[in-house]
CSV table of C-alpha atoms in Angstrom, one decimal:
chain,number,residue,atom,x,y,z
F,1,MET,CA,121.2,-84.5,89.4
F,2,LYS,CA,117.5,-84.2,88.4
F,3,ALA,CA,116.8,-82.4,85.1
F,4,PHE,CA,114.6,-79.3,85.2
F,5,PRO,CA,111.1,-80.1,84.0
F,6,SER,CA,110.7,-77.8,81.0
F,7,HIS,CA,107.1,-78.9,80.3
F,8,LYS,CA,106.0,-77.1,83.5
F,9,LEU,CA,107.2,-73.7,82.2
F,10,GLN,CA,104.4,-71.1,82.1
F,11,GLY,CA,103.9,-67.6,80.6
F,12,LEU,CA,104.6,-66.1,77.3
F,13,SER,CA,107.7,-66.4,75.2
F,14,LEU,CA,110.1,-63.6,75.1
F,15,GLN,CA,109.9,-63.4,71.3
F,16,PHE,CA,106.1,-63.0,71.5
F,17,VAL,CA,106.4,-60.3,74.2
F,18,LEU,CA,108.9,-58.4,72.1
F,19,ILE,CA,107.0,-58.6,68.8
F,20,VAL,CA,103.3,-58.4,69.6
F,21,PRO,CA,103.2,-55.2,71.6
F,22,PHE,CA,105.5,-53.5,69.1
F,23,VAL,CA,103.3,-54.6,66.2
F,24,LEU,CA,100.1,-53.6,68.0
F,25,GLN,CA,101.5,-50.1,68.5
F,26,ILE,CA,102.4,-49.8,64.9
F,27,PHE,CA,99.0,-51.1,63.8
F,28,GLY,CA,97.3,-48.6,66.1
F,29,ALA,CA,99.4,-45.8,64.7
F,30,VAL,CA,98.6,-46.9,61.1
F,31,GLY,CA,94.9,-47.2,61.8
F,32,LEU,CA,94.9,-43.7,63.4
F,33,VAL,CA,96.8,-42.2,60.5
F,34,GLY,CA,94.4,-43.9,58.0
F,35,TYR,CA,91.3,-42.7,59.8
F,36,LEU,CA,92.6,-39.1,60.1
F,37,SER,CA,93.6,-39.2,56.4
F,38,LEU,CA,90.1,-40.2,55.4
F,39,ARG,CA,88.5,-37.6,57.7
F,40,ASN,CA,90.8,-34.9,56.5
F,41,GLY,CA,90.0,-35.9,52.9
F,42,GLN,CA,86.3,-35.5,53.5
F,43,GLN,CA,86.9,-32.1,55.1
F,44,ALA,CA,89.1,-31.1,52.2
F,45,VAL,CA,86.3,-32.1,49.8
F,46,ASN,CA,83.8,-29.9,51.6
F,47,GLU,CA,86.2,-27.0,51.7
F,48,LEU,CA,87.2,-27.3,48.1
F,49,SER,CA,83.6,-27.7,46.9
F,50,ASP,CA,82.6,-24.6,48.9
F,51,GLN,CA,85.5,-22.6,47.5
F,52,LEU,CA,84.9,-23.7,43.9
F,53,MET,CA,81.1,-23.2,44.0
F,54,ALA,CA,81.5,-19.7,45.6
F,55,ARG,CA,84.1,-18.7,43.0
F,56,THR,CA,81.9,-19.9,40.2
F,57,SER,CA,78.9,-18.1,41.6
F,58,ARG,CA,80.9,-14.9,41.8
F,59,SER,CA,82.0,-15.3,38.2
F,60,VAL,CA,78.5,-15.8,37.0
F,61,ASP,CA,77.2,-12.9,39.1
F,62,GLN,CA,79.9,-10.6,37.7
F,63,HIS,CA,79.1,-11.6,34.1
F,64,LEU,CA,75.4,-11.2,34.5
F,65,THR,CA,75.9,-7.7,36.1
F,66,SER,CA,78.2,-6.7,33.3
F,67,TYR,CA,76.4,-8.2,30.3
F,68,LEU,CA,72.8,-7.4,31.3
F,69,SER,CA,73.7,-3.8,32.1
F,70,ILE,CA,74.5,-3.1,28.4
F,71,PRO,CA,70.9,-3.1,27.1
F,72,HIS,CA,69.8,-0.5,29.7
F,73,LYS,CA,72.8,1.7,29.1
F,74,LEU,CA,72.1,1.8,25.4
F,75,SER,CA,68.4,2.4,25.9
F,76,GLN,CA,69.2,5.3,28.2
F,77,MET,CA,71.8,6.6,25.7
F,78,ASN,CA,69.2,6.5,22.8
F,79,ALA,CA,66.5,8.0,24.9
F,80,ASP,CA,68.8,10.9,25.8
F,81,ALA,CA,69.7,11.4,22.1
F,82,VAL,CA,66.0,11.7,21.2
F,83,GLN,CA,65.2,14.0,24.1
F,84,MET,CA,68.1,16.3,23.2
F,85,GLY,CA,67.0,16.4,19.6
F,86,LEU,CA,70.0,14.6,18.2
F,87,LEU,CA,67.7,11.9,16.7
F,88,ASP,CA,64.4,12.7,15.0
F,89,VAL,CA,61.9,9.9,15.6
F,90,ARG,CA,60.3,10.7,12.2
F,91,ASP,CA,63.5,9.9,10.4
F,92,ARG,CA,63.5,6.1,10.7
F,93,GLN,CA,66.1,5.8,8.0
F,94,THR,CA,68.7,7.7,10.0
F,95,ILE,CA,67.7,6.0,13.2
F,96,GLY,CA,68.0,2.6,11.6
F,97,LYS,CA,71.6,3.4,10.4
F,98,TYR,CA,72.4,4.8,13.9
F,99,PHE,CA,71.2,1.5,15.4
F,100,TRP,CA,73.3,-0.4,12.9
F,101,HIS,CA,76.5,1.4,14.1
F,102,GLN,CA,75.7,0.6,17.7
F,103,MET,CA,75.2,-3.1,16.8
F,104,GLN,CA,78.7,-3.2,15.4
F,105,ALA,CA,80.1,-2.2,18.8
F,106,TYR,CA,77.8,-4.3,21.1
F,107,ASP,CA,77.0,-7.9,21.1
F,108,LEU,CA,73.2,-7.5,21.2
F,109,THR,CA,70.3,-9.2,19.4
F,110,TYR,CA,68.1,-6.2,18.7
F,111,LEU,CA,68.0,-2.4,19.1
F,112,GLY,CA,64.7,-0.7,18.3
F,113,ILE,CA,62.3,2.2,18.8
F,114,GLY,CA,58.5,1.9,18.9
F,115,LEU,CA,56.4,5.0,18.7
F,116,THR,CA,52.9,5.7,20.0
F,117,THR,CA,51.8,6.0,16.3
F,118,GLY,CA,52.5,2.3,15.9
F,119,ALA,CA,55.5,2.8,13.6
F,120,GLY,CA,59.1,2.0,14.4
F,121,VAL,CA,62.5,0.8,13.3
F,122,GLY,CA,65.0,-1.6,14.7
F,123,ALA,CA,68.4,-3.3,13.9
F,124,ALA,CA,68.3,-7.0,14.3
F,125,ARG,CA,70.9,-9.8,14.4
F,126,TYR,CA,68.5,-12.8,13.9
F,127,ASP,CA,71.2,-15.2,12.8
F,128,SER,CA,73.6,-14.0,15.6
F,129,LYS,CA,75.9,-12.6,12.9
F,130,THR,CA,74.4,-10.4,10.2
F,131,VAL,CA,72.7,-7.2,11.1
F,132,THR,CA,69.5,-6.3,9.2
F,133,ILE,CA,67.0,-3.4,9.5
F,134,ASP,CA,63.3,-3.8,10.4
F,135,ASP,CA,61.2,-0.8,9.4
F,136,TRP,CA,57.5,-0.8,10.0
F,137,VAL,CA,54.4,1.4,9.9
F,138,ALA,CA,51.2,1.0,11.8
F,139,LYS,CA,48.8,-0.2,9.2
F,140,LEU,CA,48.6,-4.0,8.6
F,141,PRO,CA,49.1,-6.3,6.7
F,142,ASN,CA,52.8,-6.7,5.7
F,143,ASN,CA,53.6,-3.5,7.5
F,144,VAL,CA,57.2,-4.6,8.3
F,145,SER,CA,60.0,-4.6,5.8
F,146,ASN,CA,63.3,-6.3,6.6
F,147,TYR,CA,66.2,-4.8,4.7
F,148,ASP,CA,69.6,-6.2,3.8
F,149,LEU,CA,72.5,-3.8,4.3
F,150,ASP,CA,75.8,-2.9,2.8
F,151,ALA,CA,79.1,-2.5,4.6
F,152,GLU,CA,78.2,1.1,5.6
F,153,GLY,CA,74.8,0.2,7.0
F,154,ASN,CA,72.8,1.5,3.9
F,155,ARG,CA,69.7,-0.3,2.9
F,156,LEU,CA,70.1,-2.5,-0.2
F,157,ARG,CA,67.0,-4.7,-0.8
F,158,VAL,CA,64.0,-6.0,1.0
F,159,ASN,CA,64.5,-9.5,2.4
F,160,SER,CA,61.0,-10.1,3.6
F,161,ARG,CA,57.7,-8.6,4.7
F,162,PHE,CA,55.5,-9.6,7.6
F,163,ASP,CA,52.8,-8.5,9.9
F,164,TYR,CA,53.7,-6.9,13.2
F,165,ASP,CA,51.4,-5.3,15.8
F,166,LEU,CA,53.6,-3.1,18.1
F,167,PHE,CA,50.9,-2.6,20.7
F,168,LYS,CA,50.7,-6.3,21.4
F,169,GLU,CA,54.4,-6.7,22.1
F,170,SER,CA,55.5,-6.9,25.7
F,171,TRP,CA,58.8,-5.1,24.9
F,172,TYR,CA,56.7,-2.1,24.0
F,173,THR,CA,53.9,-2.3,26.5
F,174,ALA,CA,55.9,-3.2,29.7
F,175,PRO,CA,58.0,-0.1,29.9
F,176,ILE,CA,55.1,2.1,28.8
F,177,LYS,CA,53.0,0.7,31.6
F,178,ALA,CA,55.7,0.9,34.2
F,179,GLY,CA,56.7,4.4,33.2
F,180,LYS,CA,60.4,3.5,33.9
F,181,PRO,CA,63.2,1.3,32.5
F,182,VAL,CA,62.2,-2.4,33.0
F,183,TRP,CA,62.8,-5.8,31.6
F,184,SER,CA,59.8,-7.2,29.7
F,185,ARG,CA,59.0,-10.9,29.7
F,186,ILE,CA,61.3,-13.3,27.9
F,187,TYR,CA,60.4,-13.6,24.2
F,188,THR,CA,60.7,-16.9,22.2
F,189,TRP,CA,60.4,-17.4,18.5
F,190,ASN,CA,61.3,-20.3,16.2
F,191,SER,CA,63.0,-18.1,13.6
F,192,PRO,CA,64.3,-19.4,10.2
F,193,TYR,CA,67.8,-19.2,11.7
F,194,GLY,CA,66.9,-21.3,14.8
F,195,PRO,CA,65.4,-20.7,18.2
F,196,TYR,CA,65.3,-17.1,19.2
F,197,ILE,CA,65.0,-16.5,23.0
F,198,THR,CA,65.6,-12.9,24.2
F,199,ALA,CA,65.2,-10.7,27.2
F,200,SER,CA,64.3,-7.1,26.3
F,201,ALA,CA,65.3,-4.0,28.2
F,202,GLY,CA,62.9,-1.1,27.5
F,203,GLN,CA,62.6,2.5,28.5
F,204,PRO,CA,59.8,5.1,27.9
F,205,LEU,CA,60.7,7.7,25.4
F,206,TYR,CA,59.9,11.4,25.9
F,207,ASP,CA,60.5,14.5,24.0
F,208,ALA,CA,61.9,17.7,25.3
F,209,LYS,CA,58.5,18.7,26.7
F,210,ARG,CA,58.1,15.3,28.5
F,211,GLN,CA,55.5,14.1,26.1
F,212,LEU,CA,55.4,10.4,25.6
F,213,LEU,CA,56.7,9.4,22.1
F,214,GLY,CA,56.9,5.7,22.6
F,215,MET,CA,59.8,3.6,23.9
F,216,VAL,CA,63.3,2.4,23.0
F,217,GLY,CA,64.6,-1.1,23.7
F,218,ALA,CA,67.5,-3.4,23.4
F,219,ASP,CA,67.5,-7.3,23.4
F,220,ILE,CA,70.0,-9.9,24.4
F,221,HIS,CA,69.9,-13.5,23.2
F,222,LEU,CA,69.8,-15.7,26.3
F,223,LEU,CA,71.5,-18.6,24.6
F,224,LYS,CA,74.7,-16.5,24.8
F,225,LEU,CA,74.5,-16.9,28.6
F,226,SER,CA,74.6,-20.7,28.1
F,227,GLU,CA,77.7,-20.3,25.9
F,228,PHE,CA,79.3,-18.4,28.8
F,229,LEU,CA,78.4,-21.0,31.3
F,230,GLN,CA,79.8,-23.8,29.1
F,231,ASN,CA,83.2,-22.2,29.2
F,232,LEU,CA,83.5,-22.2,33.0
F,233,ASP,CA,86.1,-24.6,34.5
F,234,VAL,CA,83.6,-26.2,36.8
F,235,THR,CA,81.4,-27.4,33.9
F,236,LYS,CA,84.0,-30.0,33.0
F,237,THR,CA,82.6,-32.1,35.9
F,238,GLY,CA,79.6,-30.2,37.3
F,239,GLN,CA,76.7,-28.2,36.1
F,240,VAL,CA,75.8,-24.5,36.3
F,241,PHE,CA,72.3,-23.2,35.4
F,242,ILE,CA,70.1,-20.2,35.9
F,243,LEU,CA,66.5,-20.3,36.9
F,244,GLU,CA,63.6,-17.8,37.0
F,245,ARG,CA,61.7,-17.8,40.3
F,246,SER,CA,59.0,-19.7,38.4
F,247,GLY,CA,61.4,-22.5,37.9
F,248,LEU,CA,61.9,-21.9,34.1
F,249,LEU,CA,65.4,-22.3,32.8
F,250,ILE,CA,67.2,-19.3,31.6
F,251,ALA,CA,70.5,-20.9,30.6
F,252,ASN,CA,72.6,-24.0,31.5
F,253,SER,CA,76.1,-25.2,31.0
F,254,GLY,CA,75.3,-28.7,29.7
F,255,LYS,CA,74.7,-29.8,26.1
F,256,ALA,CA,70.9,-30.1,26.8
F,257,GLN,CA,69.0,-27.0,25.6
F,258,PRO,CA,66.9,-25.1,28.2
F,259,PHE,CA,63.9,-25.3,25.7
F,260,LYS,CA,62.2,-27.6,23.3
F,261,VAL,CA,60.5,-27.1,20.0
F,262,VAL,CA,56.9,-28.4,19.8
F,263,LYS,CA,54.9,-28.0,16.6
F,264,ASN,CA,57.3,-25.3,15.3
F,265,GLU,CA,57.0,-23.4,18.6
F,266,VAL,CA,59.7,-22.8,21.1
F,267,GLU,CA,58.7,-23.8,24.6
F,268,ARG,CA,61.0,-23.1,27.6
F,269,LEU,CA,61.6,-25.9,30.1
F,270,ASN,CA,61.3,-26.0,33.9
F,271,GLY,CA,64.5,-27.1,35.6
F,272,SER,CA,62.7,-30.2,36.9
F,273,ASP,CA,61.8,-31.1,33.3
F,274,SER,CA,65.2,-30.6,31.8
F,275,THR,CA,66.6,-33.4,29.6
F,276,ASP,CA,69.8,-33.2,31.6
F,277,ALA,CA,69.5,-35.7,34.4
F,278,THR,CA,71.7,-33.7,36.9
F,279,ILE,CA,69.8,-30.4,36.4
F,280,GLN,CA,66.5,-32.2,36.7
F,281,ALA,CA,67.6,-33.9,40.0
F,282,VAL,CA,69.0,-30.7,41.5
F,283,ALA,CA,65.9,-28.7,40.6
F,284,LYS,CA,63.6,-31.4,42.2
F,285,GLN,CA,65.7,-31.4,45.3
F,286,LEU,CA,65.5,-27.6,45.6
F,287,GLN,CA,61.7,-27.7,45.1
F,288,GLN,CA,61.2,-30.4,47.7
F,289,ARG,CA,63.5,-28.9,50.4
F,290,PHE,CA,62.5,-25.3,50.0
F,291,ASN,CA,58.9,-25.7,48.8
F,292,GLY,CA,59.6,-24.1,45.4
F,293,PHE,CA,61.8,-21.2,44.3
F,294,GLY,CA,59.8,-18.2,45.3
F,295,THR,CA,61.4,-17.5,48.6
F,296,LEU,CA,64.7,-19.3,48.0
F,297,THR,CA,67.8,-17.3,49.0
F,298,ASN,CA,71.4,-18.3,49.5
F,299,ALA,CA,71.5,-22.1,50.2
F,300,GLU,CA,73.9,-25.0,50.2
F,301,LEU,CA,72.9,-28.7,50.3
F,302,GLN,CA,74.2,-32.2,49.5
F,303,PHE,CA,72.3,-35.1,48.1
F,304,ASP,CA,73.0,-38.5,46.6
F,305,PHE,CA,72.3,-39.0,42.9
F,306,GLN,CA,73.2,-42.0,40.7
F,307,GLY,CA,75.3,-43.4,43.5
F,308,GLU,CA,77.4,-40.3,44.0
F,309,ARG,CA,77.4,-37.4,46.4
F,310,HIS,CA,76.6,-34.0,44.9
F,311,HIS,CA,77.3,-30.6,46.4
F,312,VAL,CA,74.9,-27.8,45.4
F,313,ARG,CA,75.1,-24.0,46.0
F,314,VAL,CA,72.2,-21.6,45.2
F,315,ALA,CA,72.7,-17.8,45.0
F,316,PRO,CA,70.1,-15.2,43.9
F,317,TRP,CA,71.0,-12.6,41.3
F,318,ARG,CA,68.9,-9.4,41.0
F,319,ASP,CA,69.1,-6.1,39.3
F,320,GLN,CA,67.3,-2.8,39.7
F,321,TYR,CA,65.2,-3.3,36.6
F,322,GLY,CA,63.2,-6.3,37.8
F,323,LEU,CA,65.2,-9.4,37.1
F,324,ASP,CA,65.3,-11.9,39.9
F,325,TRP,CA,67.1,-15.1,39.0
F,326,LEU,CA,68.8,-18.0,40.8
F,327,VAL,CA,72.3,-19.2,40.0
F,328,VAL,CA,72.7,-22.8,40.8
F,329,VAL,CA,76.1,-24.6,40.9
F,330,SER,CA,76.2,-28.4,41.3
F,331,VAL,CA,79.5,-30.3,41.6
F,332,PRO,CA,79.9,-34.1,42.1
F,333,GLU,CA,82.1,-35.2,44.9
F,334,SER,CA,84.2,-37.2,42.4
F,335,ALA,CA,85.5,-33.9,41.0
F,336,PHE,CA,87.6,-33.6,44.2
F,337,MET,CA,87.9,-37.1,45.4
F,338,GLY,CA,90.1,-38.4,42.6
F,339,GLN,CA,93.4,-36.8,43.8
F,340,ILE,CA,92.3,-37.1,47.5
F,341,ASN,CA,91.6,-40.8,47.1
F,342,ALA,CA,94.9,-41.3,45.4
F,343,ASN,CA,96.7,-39.5,48.2
F,344,THR,CA,94.7,-41.5,50.8
F,345,ARG,CA,95.6,-44.8,49.0
F,346,THR,CA,99.2,-43.8,49.0
F,347,THR,CA,99.1,-43.0,52.7
F,348,LEU,CA,97.5,-46.3,53.5
F,349,LEU,CA,100.0,-48.2,51.4
F,350,LEU,CA,102.9,-46.5,53.1
F,351,CYS,CA,101.3,-47.2,56.5
F,352,LEU,CA,100.9,-50.9,55.6
F,353,ALA,CA,104.4,-51.0,54.3
F,354,ALA,CA,105.6,-49.5,57.5
F,355,LEU,CA,103.6,-52.1,59.5
F,356,ALA,CA,105.1,-54.9,57.4
F,357,GLY,CA,108.6,-53.5,57.8
F,358,ALA,CA,108.2,-53.0,61.5
F,359,THR,CA,106.8,-56.6,61.9
F,360,ILE,CA,109.7,-58.1,60.0
F,361,LEU,CA,112.2,-55.9,61.8
F,362,GLY,CA,110.7,-56.8,65.1
F,363,PHE,CA,110.9,-60.5,64.3
F,364,TYR,CA,114.6,-60.4,63.4
F,365,THR,CA,115.3,-58.0,66.4
F,366,SER,CA,113.5,-60.3,68.8
F,367,ARG,CA,115.3,-63.3,67.3
F,368,TRP,CA,118.6,-61.6,67.7
F,369,ILE,CA,117.8,-61.0,71.3
F,370,THR,CA,116.2,-64.3,72.2
F,371,ARG,CA,118.7,-66.7,70.5
F,372,PRO,CA,121.6,-66.0,73.0
F,373,ILE,CA,119.0,-66.1,75.8
F,374,LEU,CA,117.8,-69.5,74.6
F,375,ARG,CA,121.4,-70.8,74.3
F,376,LEU,CA,121.9,-69.6,77.9
F,377,SER,CA,118.7,-71.3,79.0
F,378,ALA,CA,119.8,-74.5,77.3
F,379,ALA,CA,123.2,-74.4,78.9
F,380,THR,CA,121.5,-73.8,82.3
F,381,ARG,CA,119.3,-76.8,81.8
F,382,ALA,CA,122.3,-78.9,80.8
F,383,ILE,CA,124.2,-77.9,84.0
F,384,ALA,CA,121.0,-78.7,86.0
F,385,ALA,CA,121.1,-82.1,84.4
F,386,GLY,CA,124.7,-82.6,85.5
F,387,ASP,CA,126.6,-81.6,82.4
F,388,LEU,CA,129.0,-79.0,83.7
F,389,ASP,CA,131.0,-78.7,80.6
F,390,GLN,CA,129.0,-75.7,79.2
F,391,ARG,CA,130.1,-72.5,77.6
F,392,VAL,CA,128.0,-69.8,76.0
F,393,GLU,CA,129.4,-67.5,73.3
F,394,ALA,CA,129.0,-63.8,73.7
F,395,ASN,CA,127.1,-61.8,71.0
F,396,GLY,CA,126.9,-58.1,69.9
F,397,ILE,CA,124.5,-57.0,72.7
F,398,GLN,CA,126.5,-55.6,75.6
F,399,GLU,CA,124.2,-56.8,78.4
F,400,LEU,CA,123.9,-60.3,77.0
F,401,SER,CA,127.6,-60.5,76.4
F,402,SER,CA,128.2,-59.5,80.1
F,403,LEU,CA,125.6,-62.2,81.1
F,404,SER,CA,127.3,-64.8,78.9
F,405,LEU,CA,130.7,-64.0,80.5
F,406,SER,CA,129.3,-64.2,84.0
F,407,PHE,CA,127.6,-67.5,83.1
F,408,ASN,CA,130.8,-69.0,81.7
F,409,ALA,CA,132.7,-67.9,84.8
F,410,MET,CA,130.0,-69.4,87.1
F,411,ALA,CA,130.1,-72.6,85.0
F,412,GLY,CA,133.8,-72.8,85.3
F,413,GLN,CA,133.7,-72.3,89.0
F,414,LEU,CA,131.1,-75.0,89.4
F,415,ARG,CA,133.1,-77.4,87.3
F,416,ASP,CA,136.2,-76.7,89.4
F,417,SER,CA,134.3,-77.1,92.6
F,418,PHE,CA,132.8,-80.4,91.5
F,419,ASN,CA,136.2,-81.6,90.3
F,420,ALA,CA,137.7,-80.6,93.7
F,421,LEU,CA,134.9,-82.3,95.6
F,422,GLU,CA,135.3,-85.5,93.5
F,423,ALA,CA,139.0,-85.5,94.2
F,424,SER,CA,138.4,-85.0,97.9
F,425,ASN,CA,135.9,-87.8,98.0
F,426,ALA,CA,138.3,-90.0,96.1
F,427,GLU,CA,141.1,-89.3,98.7
């Protein structure tokens, strides 16, 4: 018999057919899972950043509303006390002690009253801790005496004397000019205790006959707003800062101060001039994209800075007394991507492990299937070559075991037929 020409066989091997499509399916599934994981991670970043920045903006808004309402409430309370005759504006000693008691209950920087005569009195917390009394008359020079106080608010001694012209101070002139409660411009002073930056809430003061007596006012130290911002959770990775519409910084959450001292004078900084690189970059982006801060309302944007994506949210904050500020929250994408990247890496590693496992499993499975088929093929070629003494062992696969039994039966029948034919020919 002529042997079967095995070199003329064409087509793909069974092992290749079994392994490659299976691996390609697994690889496609792994790639799709990885892509969806990355896409969902980016969506999660956007959602988390929006939620975090919105929550931070609400916290700042609530604090500003609560904290900045106190000066006006006290000014109204003190104006009512004068109008009802409970406080005599001529008795500055009593009024000073009254202000001292209020300063024990409220975290303010200054409580004062300025009269149309040019005289006045106020309780001050210049060093942010100790309350002293300023008492002044109209006539310069050295018309102001600053008093040290005992534990009951009584005057002990004069700490210092200095010049003070009430009629040139915006905390007095602004509410008088407006004829209603307003905020005056932000006041800066490089005091012996450090930079002194305050916003003053003032209210015109009238007697029972609606005659103008002067004004009452209350100040807050704006650096306390920076202290609040520094305690927000978002500031561990991001920045929160407050701007006036002019672009001047009110407060910020970073270590950089929103002012600088030049020749012993306190100068407030624009956001774009901040020594904090992130605040500076965000302020410049806002100026460029919205053509300044004058008409800027609620806004969200993203930009790249120092090789990293930053998410920014801007929300205006206003009150009925004239304040119009912008609260800006900036968070780098890395604040959210750490855990997301870790989860994504874990997912990809698991997918690659599944791919490797499926490939190895497919290899051994195909080998388990193809080996008996290859033995059957070899036995078939041997029979074709004339070697009829062939037998194929059955394995654990039912179909292949059935095929092996059928082949063995066929080989036995062929062998018997050839033996009978040879015997017949011999006879």
